[in-house]
Amino acid sequence: MTATATPPVTEQQTPVAGPRRKYDAERLFNRVALGVLVAFSLLWLVPLAWALATSIRPAQEVITDPTSWFTAHPTLAAYGDIFDAGKLPYWYANSFITSILTTVLTVVAGSLAAFALSQTRFRARRVAFVMLLAGIMIPGQVLMIPQFLALQEAGLLNTYWGVVLPQVPNVVAVFVFKQFFDGIPRELIDAARADGASWLRTYRQIVMPISRPVISAVTIFVFVGVWNNFLWPLLVVTDPEMMTLPVGLTSVQDVFGVPYAQLMASAVLGAIPLLAVFALFQRRIVEGIAGTGLK
Amino acid sequence: MATTTAPTKAPGRGDRWAGPGMLLPFSLFYLLFLVGPLIYTVVAGFFDTSLLKSGLGDFAGLSNYSAVLGDSEFWRTLKNTLWFTVLTTVPLVLLSLTLAILADRFVRGRWFFRFAFFAPFVLPSAVVALMFTFIYADQVGLAQQAATWVGVDTPPSWLGDPDWAMISIAAATVWWTLGFNFVLYLAGLQDIPRSVHEAAAIDGAGPWQRIRHVVVPMLGRTTTLVTVLQVVASLKVFDQIYMLTNGGPDGSTRSSLQLIYDTGFVEGRVGYASTVSLLLFVVILLVSLVWFALVRRAEKER
C-alpha cells in the first residue's frame, strides 16, 4: 500500500515496438509533456519567488515600482519592522507548543484506540468502529459554535488547551493507525500475549516500536494541520500574546495596511517553518498522504 | 478491574476490559468534541439560543428553520459556496490529473515538479492570503500587470469586482492546494503495473492513446476519491475568503461557513447559526452520499 518504490516508466525505458514513426511520436510527446510541466511548475513558483523578492526590497522602491523583481539595495528592514510591530516570537512559540501538544495527544490516544479496534476482541468493538466511521462524515468546522461554548464554559478561552483539545479527536489518524496495525502478523501479537504480556505492554513494547513509519507520517500531517489551522485559534484566542502564527500574521496586516514589503516579509516568516518541515520530510509527507489507505 | 481474580495470567481472562479501556481516551475526546457538539447543534436549532445569555433560551420550534430557509442571504451564501466548489473542483481534478500523468513519465525531474506543485500546500492559509493580497492588488499587483503584458488594457479589479472576486479566490486556492491531489494521483499511477504500459505499447498504442484508454480509466478510483475530498473541502471554505475579501464586494464571496461565523459569533444568534450549520452539514453529507452511490452503480455496471 505504501508507495516507496518509484515507478520505472521513463523516456528511455518505455519500449516501443514498431516503425520509426512511432518512436518519433513518443519523443515528440515527451517534449511537449516536459514543456507543459516546466511551464506550470515555473508558474507555480512565481508567487513564492515574488514574495521573497519583494520582502527584501526597500519599502520606497516597492512603492515606486511595485512589480519589479530585482533590487540594487537588498535589505532586511521589512523583517525588522515585523519583529518590532508584532509579537512574532510569542506566535512562533505558541504555534510550536500547541502543535506539539495536539500531535502527542492525537498520536497516543489515536494509536491506542486503533490498537484496541485492530487487535483486541470485545463485544462492542464493531459498534465502536462504525461510530468512529460515522465521525469521518462530520465536518469539524460546522461544530465550532458548541465547541466554543463548551470551552468558554470550562474557562479555556485564551489558553493552549482551548486551542489543543478540540483538535485531538482526529478520526483519520485512527484509521491510518488501524490500517497499519491490521497488517501486523497475528503471530507476533499472540507470542507476546502467550509470554504473559498485558495488552498495554504488547502495545507499548511490541507494536509501537515497529510502527515508526506510520507514527512519523501521522505526526507530520497532524503537526502541519494544527500549525496551519486558522479558524479555530481565531475564535479561541483574542490575547495577542496567546495567538498562533497564522492568526498573529493577519493582525500584522491590520497594523501595516498597504506596505507590501512588510506584508511579504510576514508571508515569508510564516512560510519558512513549514517549508523547512517540507524540505526535511518531503518523502514522509508525500508517502503519508499517498499511503494513508485513503486510496 | 479483574486483577485480583487472576493469579496466573490466562489469556482471554481478566482482560475483557483491555479493549474498551484502550479505546477510552480517544472516545472521551470524540464524545466531548464531536458527538456532544453535534447533538447540541441539532438541539440549539430549535431554540432562540443567544451567545450573550447562558442556557438554550426560549423554545422556538421550527421558526429558525423557516427563518433560515426564507432568508435570501442563506441561499446566496449557499450559491456562492457551490460556485466556489465548482470553480475549484474542476481545475483541481483535471489539472492535477494531467500534470501527474505527465510527471510520471519523467523519473529524474519528478522531485522538482513535486516540490513546485506541493510546496504551496504546506503553507498556512494566512500566508497564502498575504501573498495574494499583493498579487491581486489594484494598480500595483502582479496579476493586473501580467494581464496588461498579455494585451488586456484595463484589467478588472480582481478582488474588487463582484464578477471576478470569487474566480480570483478560486484561482489562488487552486495554486495553493493542487499539490495534494497531484500527490494522490502520483500514488495512484504507481499502482498501475508496468506490464500494462508495455502491453499497450506493443499493441501499437501511441502515448496519447495509452493515456486515454489505459491510464485514465485505471485511475478511476483515485479520481473518485480526489473529487469527493475536494468537493467536501471546498464546501467548507472560509479562511482565504475571510482574509482576502471578508465576503465582499457586496457579499459576492460570502460563504456558508462565514454566514455561520457572522451570525453565531458576531451577532450572537446561536440558534440561527446552529440551524445554518446543520443545513450545511446535510448538504455536505448528501453530496458525498450521492456521489458514492453514483460511483458504486457505475462500478457495478462496468
Coordinates of C-alpha atoms in Angstrom, one line a residue:
Chain A
M1 CA 0.0 0.0 0.0
T2 CA 2.7 2.5 0.9
A3 CA 4.3 4.0 -2.1
T4 CA 8.0 3.6 -1.6
A5 CA 9.4 2.4 -5.0
T6 CA 9.4 4.9 -7.8
P7 CA 7.7 3.6 -10.9
P8 CA 10.1 2.8 -13.6
V9 CA 8.3 4.4 -16.5
T10 CA 10.7 6.7 -18.2
E11 CA 11.5 8.1 -21.6
Q12 CA 14.3 5.6 -22.2
Q13 CA 12.7 2.6 -20.7
T14 CA 9.4 2.7 -22.4
P15 CA 9.8 0.0 -25.0
V16 CA 8.3 1.0 -28.3
A17 CA 7.8 -1.6 -30.9
G18 CA 7.1 -0.7 -34.5
P19 CA 8.3 1.6 -37.1
R20 CA 10.4 4.8 -36.6
R21 CA 7.3 7.0 -36.9
K22 CA 6.0 5.6 -33.6
Y23 CA 9.4 6.3 -31.9
D24 CA 9.2 9.9 -33.2
A25 CA 5.7 10.3 -31.8
E26 CA 6.9 9.1 -28.5
R27 CA 9.7 11.6 -28.4
L28 CA 7.5 14.5 -29.6
F29 CA 5.0 13.7 -26.9
N30 CA 7.7 13.6 -24.2
R31 CA 9.0 17.0 -25.4
V32 CA 5.5 18.5 -25.2
A33 CA 4.9 16.9 -21.8
L34 CA 8.1 18.3 -20.4
G35 CA 7.4 21.7 -21.8
V36 CA 3.9 21.8 -20.2
L37 CA 5.3 20.5 -16.9
V38 CA 8.1 23.0 -16.8
A39 CA 5.8 25.9 -17.7
F40 CA 3.3 25.0 -15.0
S41 CA 5.9 24.4 -12.3
L42 CA 7.6 27.8 -13.0
L43 CA 4.1 29.4 -12.9
W44 CA 3.6 27.7 -9.5
L45 CA 6.9 29.1 -8.1
V46 CA 6.1 32.7 -9.2
P47 CA 4.1 33.7 -6.1
L48 CA 6.7 32.3 -3.7
A49 CA 9.6 33.9 -5.6
W50 CA 7.8 37.2 -5.9
A51 CA 7.0 37.3 -2.1
L52 CA 10.6 36.6 -1.3
A53 CA 11.9 39.2 -3.9
T54 CA 9.6 41.9 -2.6
S55 CA 10.3 41.3 1.1
I56 CA 14.0 42.2 0.6
R57 CA 13.4 45.4 -1.3
P58 CA 13.4 48.8 0.4
A59 CA 9.9 50.0 1.1
Q60 CA 10.3 53.1 -1.0
E61 CA 11.3 51.1 -4.0
V62 CA 8.3 48.9 -3.7
I63 CA 6.1 52.0 -3.8
T64 CA 7.6 53.5 -6.9
D65 CA 7.9 50.3 -8.9
P66 CA 5.8 47.5 -7.2
T67 CA 6.1 44.8 -9.8
S68 CA 9.9 44.8 -10.3
W69 CA 11.7 41.6 -9.3
F70 CA 15.1 42.9 -8.6
T71 CA 16.6 45.5 -6.3
A72 CA 20.1 47.0 -6.2
H73 CA 19.8 47.6 -2.5
P74 CA 18.5 44.4 -0.8
T75 CA 17.6 45.0 2.8
L76 CA 16.0 43.1 5.7
A77 CA 14.3 46.3 7.0
A78 CA 10.8 44.9 6.4
Y79 CA 11.6 41.9 8.6
G80 CA 12.9 44.2 11.4
D81 CA 9.6 46.1 11.2
I82 CA 7.5 42.9 11.6
F83 CA 9.5 41.9 14.6
D84 CA 9.1 45.3 16.2
A85 CA 5.4 45.7 15.4
G86 CA 4.1 42.2 16.3
K87 CA 4.7 39.6 18.9
L88 CA 6.4 37.2 16.5
P89 CA 8.5 35.2 19.0
Y90 CA 5.3 34.6 21.0
W91 CA 3.4 33.4 17.9
Y92 CA 6.1 31.0 16.9
A93 CA 6.3 29.6 20.4
N94 CA 2.5 29.3 20.7
S95 CA 2.2 27.6 17.4
F96 CA 5.0 25.3 18.3
I97 CA 3.6 24.4 21.8
T98 CA 0.0 23.9 20.6
S99 CA 1.1 21.8 17.6
I100 CA 3.3 19.6 19.7
L101 CA 0.7 19.1 22.4
T102 CA -2.0 18.2 19.9
T103 CA 0.2 15.9 18.0
V104 CA 1.3 14.0 21.0
L105 CA -2.2 13.6 22.3
T106 CA -3.5 12.6 18.9
V107 CA -0.8 10.0 18.4
V108 CA -1.2 8.5 21.8
A109 CA -5.0 8.4 22.1
G110 CA -5.4 7.6 18.4
S111 CA -2.9 4.7 18.2
L112 CA -4.3 3.2 21.5
A113 CA -7.8 3.3 20.1
A114 CA -6.7 1.9 16.8
F115 CA -4.8 -0.9 18.6
A116 CA -7.9 -1.8 20.6
L117 CA -10.0 -1.8 17.4
S118 CA -7.5 -3.8 15.4
Q119 CA -6.1 -6.4 17.9
T120 CA -8.3 -6.9 20.9
R121 CA -11.6 -8.6 20.9
F122 CA -14.5 -7.2 22.9
R123 CA -18.3 -7.1 22.4
A124 CA -18.9 -3.5 21.3
R125 CA -15.9 -3.5 19.0
R126 CA -17.9 -3.4 15.8
V127 CA -20.3 -0.8 17.1
A128 CA -17.4 1.4 18.2
F129 CA -15.8 1.0 14.8
V130 CA -19.0 2.0 12.9
M131 CA -19.5 5.0 15.2
L132 CA -15.9 6.1 14.5
L133 CA -16.5 5.7 10.8
A134 CA -19.5 8.0 11.0
G135 CA -17.2 10.6 12.6
I136 CA -15.4 11.0 9.3
M137 CA -18.6 12.4 7.8
I138 CA -18.8 15.2 10.4
P139 CA -17.2 18.4 9.1
G140 CA -15.5 19.8 12.2
Q141 CA -15.9 23.5 11.2
V142 CA -19.7 23.1 11.4
L143 CA -19.4 22.3 15.1
M144 CA -17.4 25.5 16.0
I145 CA -20.2 27.1 17.9
P146 CA -20.9 24.4 20.5
Q147 CA -17.2 23.7 20.8
F148 CA -16.6 27.3 21.5
L149 CA -19.4 27.4 24.1
A150 CA -18.0 24.3 25.8
L151 CA -14.6 25.8 26.1
Q152 CA -15.9 29.1 27.3
E153 CA -17.9 27.3 29.9
A154 CA -14.7 25.5 31.0
G155 CA -12.8 28.7 31.1
L156 CA -10.3 27.6 28.5
L157 CA -10.5 30.6 26.1
N158 CA -7.1 32.2 25.5
T159 CA -5.3 29.0 26.7
Y160 CA -3.2 26.4 25.0
W161 CA -5.7 23.7 26.0
G162 CA -8.5 25.7 24.3
V163 CA -6.6 25.5 21.0
V164 CA -5.5 21.9 21.5
L165 CA -8.3 19.8 22.9
P166 CA -11.0 20.0 20.1
Q167 CA -8.3 19.1 17.5
V168 CA -7.4 15.8 19.2
P169 CA -10.3 13.6 18.0
N170 CA -8.8 13.1 14.6
V171 CA -10.7 10.2 13.1
V172 CA -8.5 9.9 10.0
A173 CA -5.4 9.4 12.2
V174 CA -7.2 6.4 13.9
F175 CA -7.9 4.9 10.5
V176 CA -4.4 5.3 9.4
F177 CA -3.1 3.6 12.5
K178 CA -5.7 0.8 12.3
Q179 CA -4.8 0.2 8.6
F180 CA -1.2 -0.3 9.7
F181 CA -1.9 -2.4 12.8
D182 CA -4.2 -4.7 10.7
G183 CA -1.1 -5.6 8.7
I184 CA 1.0 -6.7 11.7
P185 CA 1.3 -10.5 11.8
R186 CA -1.1 -12.1 14.2
E187 CA 1.6 -14.5 15.5
L188 CA 3.7 -11.6 16.8
I189 CA 0.9 -10.4 19.0
D190 CA 0.0 -13.9 20.0
A191 CA 3.6 -14.7 21.0
A192 CA 3.8 -11.6 23.2
R193 CA 0.4 -12.5 24.8
A194 CA 1.4 -16.1 25.4
D195 CA 4.5 -14.8 27.2
G196 CA 2.2 -13.1 29.6
A197 CA 2.5 -9.5 28.4
S198 CA -0.6 -7.4 29.1
W199 CA -2.3 -5.7 26.1
L200 CA -0.9 -2.4 27.2
R201 CA 2.6 -3.8 27.3
T202 CA 2.2 -5.5 24.0
Y203 CA 1.1 -2.2 22.6
R204 CA 4.0 -0.3 24.1
Q205 CA 6.9 -2.7 23.7
I206 CA 6.0 -4.7 20.6
V207 CA 3.6 -2.7 18.4
M208 CA 4.8 0.9 18.8
P209 CA 8.5 0.2 18.1
I210 CA 7.6 -1.4 14.8
S211 CA 5.2 1.4 13.9
R212 CA 7.7 4.1 13.4
P213 CA 6.8 4.8 9.8
V214 CA 3.1 5.3 10.4
I215 CA 3.8 7.3 13.6
S216 CA 6.0 9.7 11.8
A217 CA 3.5 10.1 8.9
V218 CA 0.7 10.8 11.3
T219 CA 2.9 13.1 13.4
I220 CA 3.9 15.2 10.4
F221 CA 0.4 15.6 8.9
V222 CA -1.2 16.4 12.3
F223 CA 1.5 18.8 13.2
V224 CA 1.2 20.7 9.8
G225 CA -2.5 20.7 10.1
V226 CA -2.6 22.2 13.6
W227 CA 0.2 24.7 12.8
N228 CA -1.8 25.9 9.8
N229 CA -5.3 25.9 11.4
F230 CA -6.7 29.4 11.2
L231 CA -10.4 29.4 12.1
W232 CA -10.2 27.7 15.4
P233 CA -7.4 29.7 17.0
L234 CA -9.1 32.8 15.6
L235 CA -12.1 32.0 17.7
V236 CA -10.5 30.9 20.9
V237 CA -7.6 33.3 21.2
T238 CA -8.0 37.1 21.4
D239 CA -5.0 37.9 23.5
P240 CA -2.1 38.9 21.1
E241 CA 0.4 37.0 23.3
M242 CA -1.6 33.8 23.0
M243 CA -2.1 33.9 19.2
T244 CA -0.7 31.3 16.9
L245 CA 1.4 32.4 14.0
P246 CA -1.4 32.3 11.3
V247 CA -3.7 34.4 13.4
G248 CA -0.9 36.7 14.5
L249 CA 0.1 37.4 11.0
T250 CA -3.3 38.7 10.0
S251 CA -3.1 41.2 12.9
V252 CA 0.2 42.4 11.4
Q253 CA -1.6 43.0 8.2
D254 CA -4.1 45.2 10.1
V255 CA -1.3 47.2 11.6
F256 CA 0.6 47.9 8.4
G257 CA -2.2 48.0 5.8
V258 CA -0.6 48.7 2.5
P259 CA 3.2 48.5 2.7
Y260 CA 3.8 45.4 0.7
A261 CA 7.4 44.8 1.6
Q262 CA 6.3 44.2 5.2
L263 CA 3.3 42.1 4.1
M264 CA 5.6 39.8 2.0
A265 CA 8.1 39.7 4.9
S266 CA 5.4 38.4 7.1
A267 CA 4.4 35.9 4.5
V268 CA 7.9 34.6 4.2
L269 CA 8.3 34.4 8.0
G270 CA 5.1 32.4 8.2
A271 CA 6.2 30.1 5.3
I272 CA 9.7 29.3 6.4
P273 CA 9.0 26.8 9.2
L274 CA 6.6 24.8 7.1
L275 CA 8.8 24.9 4.0
A276 CA 11.6 23.7 6.3
V277 CA 9.5 20.8 7.6
F278 CA 8.5 20.0 4.0
A279 CA 12.1 20.1 2.8
L280 CA 13.2 17.8 5.6
F281 CA 10.4 15.3 5.5
Q282 CA 9.3 15.6 1.8
R283 CA 9.3 11.8 1.3
R284 CA 7.4 11.1 4.6
I285 CA 4.8 13.7 3.9
V286 CA 4.2 12.5 0.4
E287 CA 4.1 8.9 1.4
G288 CA 1.9 9.8 4.3
I289 CA -0.7 11.3 2.0
A290 CA -0.3 8.7 -0.7
G291 CA -0.4 5.7 1.6
T292 CA -3.0 6.6 4.2
G293 CA -5.2 3.8 3.0
L294 CA -7.3 6.5 1.5
K295 CA -7.0 5.2 -2.0
Chain B
M1 CA -10.6 -4.4 37.1
A2 CA -10.1 -8.2 37.4
T3 CA -6.5 -8.1 38.7
T4 CA -7.2 -9.8 41.9
T5 CA -9.0 -12.8 40.4
A6 CA -6.3 -13.8 38.1
P7 CA -3.3 -15.3 39.9
T8 CA -1.9 -16.8 36.8
K9 CA -2.4 -14.9 33.6
A10 CA -4.7 -17.0 31.5
P11 CA -5.1 -15.4 28.0
G12 CA -8.6 -14.0 27.5
R13 CA -9.5 -13.9 31.2
G14 CA -9.1 -10.8 33.1
D15 CA -8.6 -8.5 30.1
R16 CA -12.2 -8.2 28.9
W17 CA -11.7 -4.5 29.7
A18 CA -8.4 -4.1 27.9
G19 CA -10.0 -3.2 24.6
P20 CA -12.6 -0.7 25.9
G21 CA -10.0 0.7 28.3
M22 CA -7.6 1.5 25.5
L23 CA -10.4 2.9 23.4
L24 CA -11.4 5.2 26.3
P25 CA -9.1 8.2 26.0
F26 CA -9.9 8.7 22.4
S27 CA -13.6 8.1 23.0
L28 CA -13.7 10.8 25.6
F29 CA -12.3 13.4 23.1
Y30 CA -14.6 12.0 20.4
L31 CA -17.7 12.3 22.6
L32 CA -16.8 15.7 24.1
F33 CA -15.8 17.5 20.9
L34 CA -17.6 15.8 18.1
V35 CA -20.7 13.9 19.2
G36 CA -21.7 16.3 22.0
P37 CA -21.4 19.4 19.8
L38 CA -23.3 17.7 17.1
I39 CA -26.2 16.9 19.4
Y40 CA -26.0 20.5 20.8
T41 CA -26.2 21.9 17.2
V42 CA -29.3 19.8 16.5
V43 CA -31.0 20.9 19.8
A44 CA -30.0 24.6 19.6
G45 CA -31.6 24.8 16.2
F46 CA -35.0 24.5 17.9
F47 CA -34.2 27.3 20.4
D48 CA -33.6 31.0 20.3
T49 CA -30.2 30.5 21.8
S50 CA -28.0 33.6 22.2
L51 CA -24.3 33.9 22.8
L52 CA -24.9 36.7 25.3
K53 CA -27.2 34.7 27.6
S54 CA -26.3 31.3 29.1
G55 CA -28.6 28.4 28.6
L56 CA -30.6 27.4 25.5
G57 CA -33.1 30.3 25.7
D58 CA -36.7 30.1 24.6
F59 CA -38.1 27.2 22.7
A60 CA -38.5 28.3 19.1
G61 CA -39.9 25.1 17.4
L62 CA -39.2 25.2 13.7
S63 CA -39.1 29.0 13.5
N64 CA -35.3 29.0 13.0
Y65 CA -35.7 26.7 10.1
S66 CA -38.4 28.7 8.4
A67 CA -36.3 31.9 9.0
V68 CA -33.2 30.4 7.5
L69 CA -34.9 28.8 4.6
G70 CA -36.7 32.1 3.9
D71 CA -33.6 34.1 4.2
S72 CA -32.2 35.2 0.8
E73 CA -28.8 35.6 2.4
F74 CA -28.7 31.9 3.3
W75 CA -29.4 30.9 -0.3
R76 CA -26.9 33.5 -1.6
T77 CA -24.1 32.2 0.6
L78 CA -25.0 28.6 -0.4
K79 CA -24.9 29.6 -4.0
N80 CA -21.6 31.3 -3.5
T81 CA -20.2 28.2 -1.8
L82 CA -21.4 25.9 -4.6
W83 CA -19.9 28.3 -7.2
F84 CA -16.6 28.3 -5.4
T85 CA -16.8 24.5 -5.2
V86 CA -17.3 24.2 -9.0
L87 CA -14.6 26.8 -9.7
T88 CA -12.1 24.9 -7.6
T89 CA -13.0 21.2 -8.1
V90 CA -13.0 21.1 -11.9
P91 CA -9.5 22.5 -12.3
L92 CA -8.1 20.8 -9.2
V93 CA -9.2 17.4 -10.6
L94 CA -8.4 17.9 -14.3
L95 CA -5.2 19.8 -13.9
S96 CA -3.7 17.6 -11.2
L97 CA -4.6 14.5 -13.2
T98 CA -2.9 15.9 -16.3
L99 CA 0.2 17.1 -14.5
A100 CA 0.6 13.9 -12.6
I101 CA 0.3 11.8 -15.7
L102 CA 2.9 13.9 -17.5
A103 CA 5.2 14.0 -14.5
D104 CA 5.0 10.2 -14.2
R105 CA 6.9 9.9 -17.4
F106 CA 10.0 11.6 -16.0
V107 CA 11.7 9.9 -13.1
R108 CA 14.6 12.2 -12.9
G109 CA 12.9 15.6 -12.7
R110 CA 10.0 14.4 -10.6
W111 CA 11.3 15.7 -7.3
F112 CA 11.4 19.2 -8.8
F113 CA 7.8 19.0 -10.0
R114 CA 6.7 17.6 -6.7
F115 CA 8.4 20.4 -4.9
A116 CA 7.0 23.1 -7.2
F117 CA 3.4 21.9 -7.0
F118 CA 3.3 20.6 -3.4
A119 CA 5.3 23.3 -1.6
P120 CA 2.3 25.8 -1.6
F121 CA 0.1 23.2 0.0
V122 CA 2.0 23.2 3.3
L123 CA 1.7 27.0 3.7
P124 CA -0.8 28.4 6.3
S125 CA -3.8 30.0 4.7
A126 CA -2.8 33.2 6.3
V127 CA 0.4 33.2 4.3
V128 CA -1.4 32.4 1.1
A129 CA -3.8 35.3 1.8
L130 CA -0.9 37.7 2.5
M131 CA 0.8 36.8 -0.8
F132 CA -2.4 37.1 -2.9
T133 CA -3.4 40.4 -1.3
F134 CA -0.4 41.8 -3.0
I135 CA -0.7 39.8 -6.2
Y136 CA -4.3 40.8 -6.7
A137 CA -3.9 44.4 -5.6
D138 CA -5.2 47.2 -7.9
Q139 CA -2.6 49.1 -9.9
V140 CA 0.4 47.6 -8.2
G141 CA -0.4 43.9 -8.2
L142 CA 1.3 41.3 -10.3
A143 CA -1.9 39.9 -11.7
Q144 CA -3.0 43.2 -13.2
Q145 CA 0.5 43.7 -14.6
A146 CA 0.5 40.3 -16.1
A147 CA -2.8 41.0 -17.7
T148 CA -1.5 44.1 -19.3
W149 CA 1.6 42.3 -20.6
V150 CA -0.7 39.9 -22.5
G151 CA -2.6 42.8 -24.0
V152 CA -5.5 43.4 -21.6
D153 CA -5.7 47.2 -21.5
T154 CA -7.9 47.6 -18.4
P155 CA -7.7 44.5 -16.3
P156 CA -10.5 44.1 -13.8
S157 CA -10.1 44.8 -10.1
W158 CA -9.5 41.1 -9.2
L159 CA -10.9 41.2 -5.7
G160 CA -12.9 44.4 -6.0
D161 CA -15.2 43.4 -8.9
P162 CA -18.1 41.2 -7.8
D163 CA -17.9 39.2 -11.0
W164 CA -14.2 38.4 -10.6
A165 CA -13.7 38.2 -6.8
M166 CA -14.8 34.6 -6.4
I167 CA -12.9 33.5 -9.5
S168 CA -9.7 35.2 -8.2
I169 CA -10.1 33.5 -4.8
A170 CA -10.7 30.1 -6.5
A171 CA -7.5 30.6 -8.7
A172 CA -5.5 31.3 -5.5
T173 CA -7.0 28.2 -4.0
V174 CA -6.1 26.1 -7.0
W175 CA -2.5 27.3 -6.7
W176 CA -2.4 26.6 -3.0
T177 CA -4.0 23.1 -2.9
L178 CA -3.2 21.5 -6.3
G179 CA -0.2 19.6 -4.8
F180 CA -2.3 17.4 -2.5
N181 CA -4.3 16.0 -5.5
F182 CA -1.2 15.8 -7.5
V183 CA 0.4 13.5 -4.9
L184 CA -2.7 11.3 -4.7
Y185 CA -2.6 10.9 -8.4
L186 CA 1.1 10.1 -8.4
A187 CA 0.4 7.4 -5.9
G188 CA -2.4 6.0 -8.0
L189 CA -0.1 5.9 -11.0
Q190 CA 2.4 3.8 -9.1
D191 CA -0.3 1.1 -8.7
I192 CA -0.6 0.7 -12.4
P193 CA 1.6 -2.3 -13.3
R194 CA 4.3 -1.7 -15.8
S195 CA 3.2 -4.6 -17.8
V196 CA 0.0 -2.8 -18.7
H197 CA 2.0 0.0 -20.3
E198 CA 4.2 -2.4 -22.1
A199 CA 1.3 -4.4 -23.5
A200 CA -0.4 -1.3 -24.7
A201 CA 2.8 -0.1 -26.4
I202 CA 3.4 -3.4 -28.1
D203 CA -0.2 -3.3 -29.4
G204 CA 0.9 -0.1 -31.1
A205 CA -0.9 2.4 -28.9
G206 CA 0.8 5.8 -29.0
P207 CA 1.3 7.8 -25.8
W208 CA -1.9 9.8 -26.2
Q209 CA -4.0 6.6 -26.8
R210 CA -2.3 4.9 -23.8
I211 CA -3.2 7.8 -21.6
R212 CA -6.8 8.0 -22.8
H213 CA -7.7 4.3 -22.9
V214 CA -5.4 2.8 -20.3
V215 CA -4.1 5.2 -17.7
V216 CA -7.1 7.5 -17.1
P217 CA -9.6 4.6 -16.8
M218 CA -7.3 2.8 -14.4
L219 CA -7.2 6.0 -12.2
G220 CA -10.9 5.8 -11.8
R221 CA -10.8 5.1 -8.1
T222 CA -8.3 7.8 -7.4
T223 CA -10.4 10.3 -9.4
T224 CA -13.5 9.4 -7.3
L225 CA -11.5 9.9 -4.1
V226 CA -9.9 13.1 -5.2
T227 CA -13.3 14.5 -6.3
V228 CA -15.2 13.7 -3.2
L229 CA -12.4 15.0 -0.9
Q230 CA -12.2 18.2 -3.0
V231 CA -15.9 18.8 -3.0
V232 CA -16.2 18.3 0.7
A233 CA -13.2 20.6 1.4
S234 CA -14.5 23.3 -1.0
L235 CA -17.9 23.3 0.7
K236 CA -16.1 24.2 3.9
V237 CA -14.2 27.2 2.5
F238 CA -13.6 30.0 5.0
D239 CA -10.0 31.1 5.6
Q240 CA -8.9 32.6 2.3
I241 CA -12.2 34.3 1.7
Y242 CA -12.3 35.8 5.2
M243 CA -8.8 37.2 4.8
L244 CA -8.9 38.3 1.1
T245 CA -12.3 39.9 0.8
N246 CA -14.1 39.2 4.1
G247 CA -17.1 38.1 2.0
G248 CA -17.2 41.2 -0.2
P249 CA -17.6 43.0 -2.5
D250 CA -21.3 43.3 -1.9
G251 CA -21.4 39.8 -0.3
S252 CA -20.4 38.2 -3.6
T253 CA -17.9 35.9 -1.9
R254 CA -19.6 35.3 1.4
S255 CA -19.5 31.6 2.1
S256 CA -21.9 29.4 4.1
L257 CA -19.3 28.9 6.8
Q258 CA -18.8 32.7 7.0
L259 CA -22.6 33.2 7.5
I260 CA -22.4 30.7 10.4
Y261 CA -19.4 32.6 11.8
D262 CA -21.0 36.0 11.4
T263 CA -24.4 35.2 12.8
G264 CA -23.0 33.0 15.5
F265 CA -20.0 34.9 16.8
V266 CA -20.5 38.5 15.5
E267 CA -24.3 38.8 16.0
G268 CA -24.5 36.1 18.8
R269 CA -27.5 34.4 17.3
V270 CA -26.5 30.8 18.2
G271 CA -29.9 29.2 17.4
Y272 CA -30.0 30.6 13.9
A273 CA -26.3 29.8 13.3
S274 CA -26.8 26.2 14.5
T275 CA -29.7 25.8 12.0
V276 CA -27.4 27.0 9.2
S277 CA -24.6 24.7 10.5
L278 CA -27.0 21.7 10.4
L279 CA -28.2 22.5 6.9
L280 CA -24.7 22.9 5.6
F281 CA -23.8 19.6 7.3
V282 CA -26.8 18.0 5.5
V283 CA -25.6 19.4 2.2
I284 CA -22.1 18.1 2.7
L285 CA -23.4 14.7 3.7
L286 CA -25.9 14.5 0.7
V287 CA -23.2 15.5 -1.8
S288 CA -20.8 12.8 -0.5
L289 CA -23.6 10.1 -0.3
V290 CA -25.0 10.9 -3.8
W291 CA -21.5 10.8 -5.2
F292 CA -20.7 7.5 -3.6
A293 CA -24.0 6.0 -4.8
L294 CA -23.3 7.1 -8.3
V295 CA -19.8 5.6 -8.3
R296 CA -21.0 2.3 -6.9
R297 CA -23.5 2.0 -9.6
A298 CA -21.0 2.9 -12.3
E299 CA -18.6 0.3 -10.9
K300 CA -21.2 -2.4 -10.8
E301 CA -22.2 -1.7 -14.4
R302 CA -18.7 -2.0 -15.6

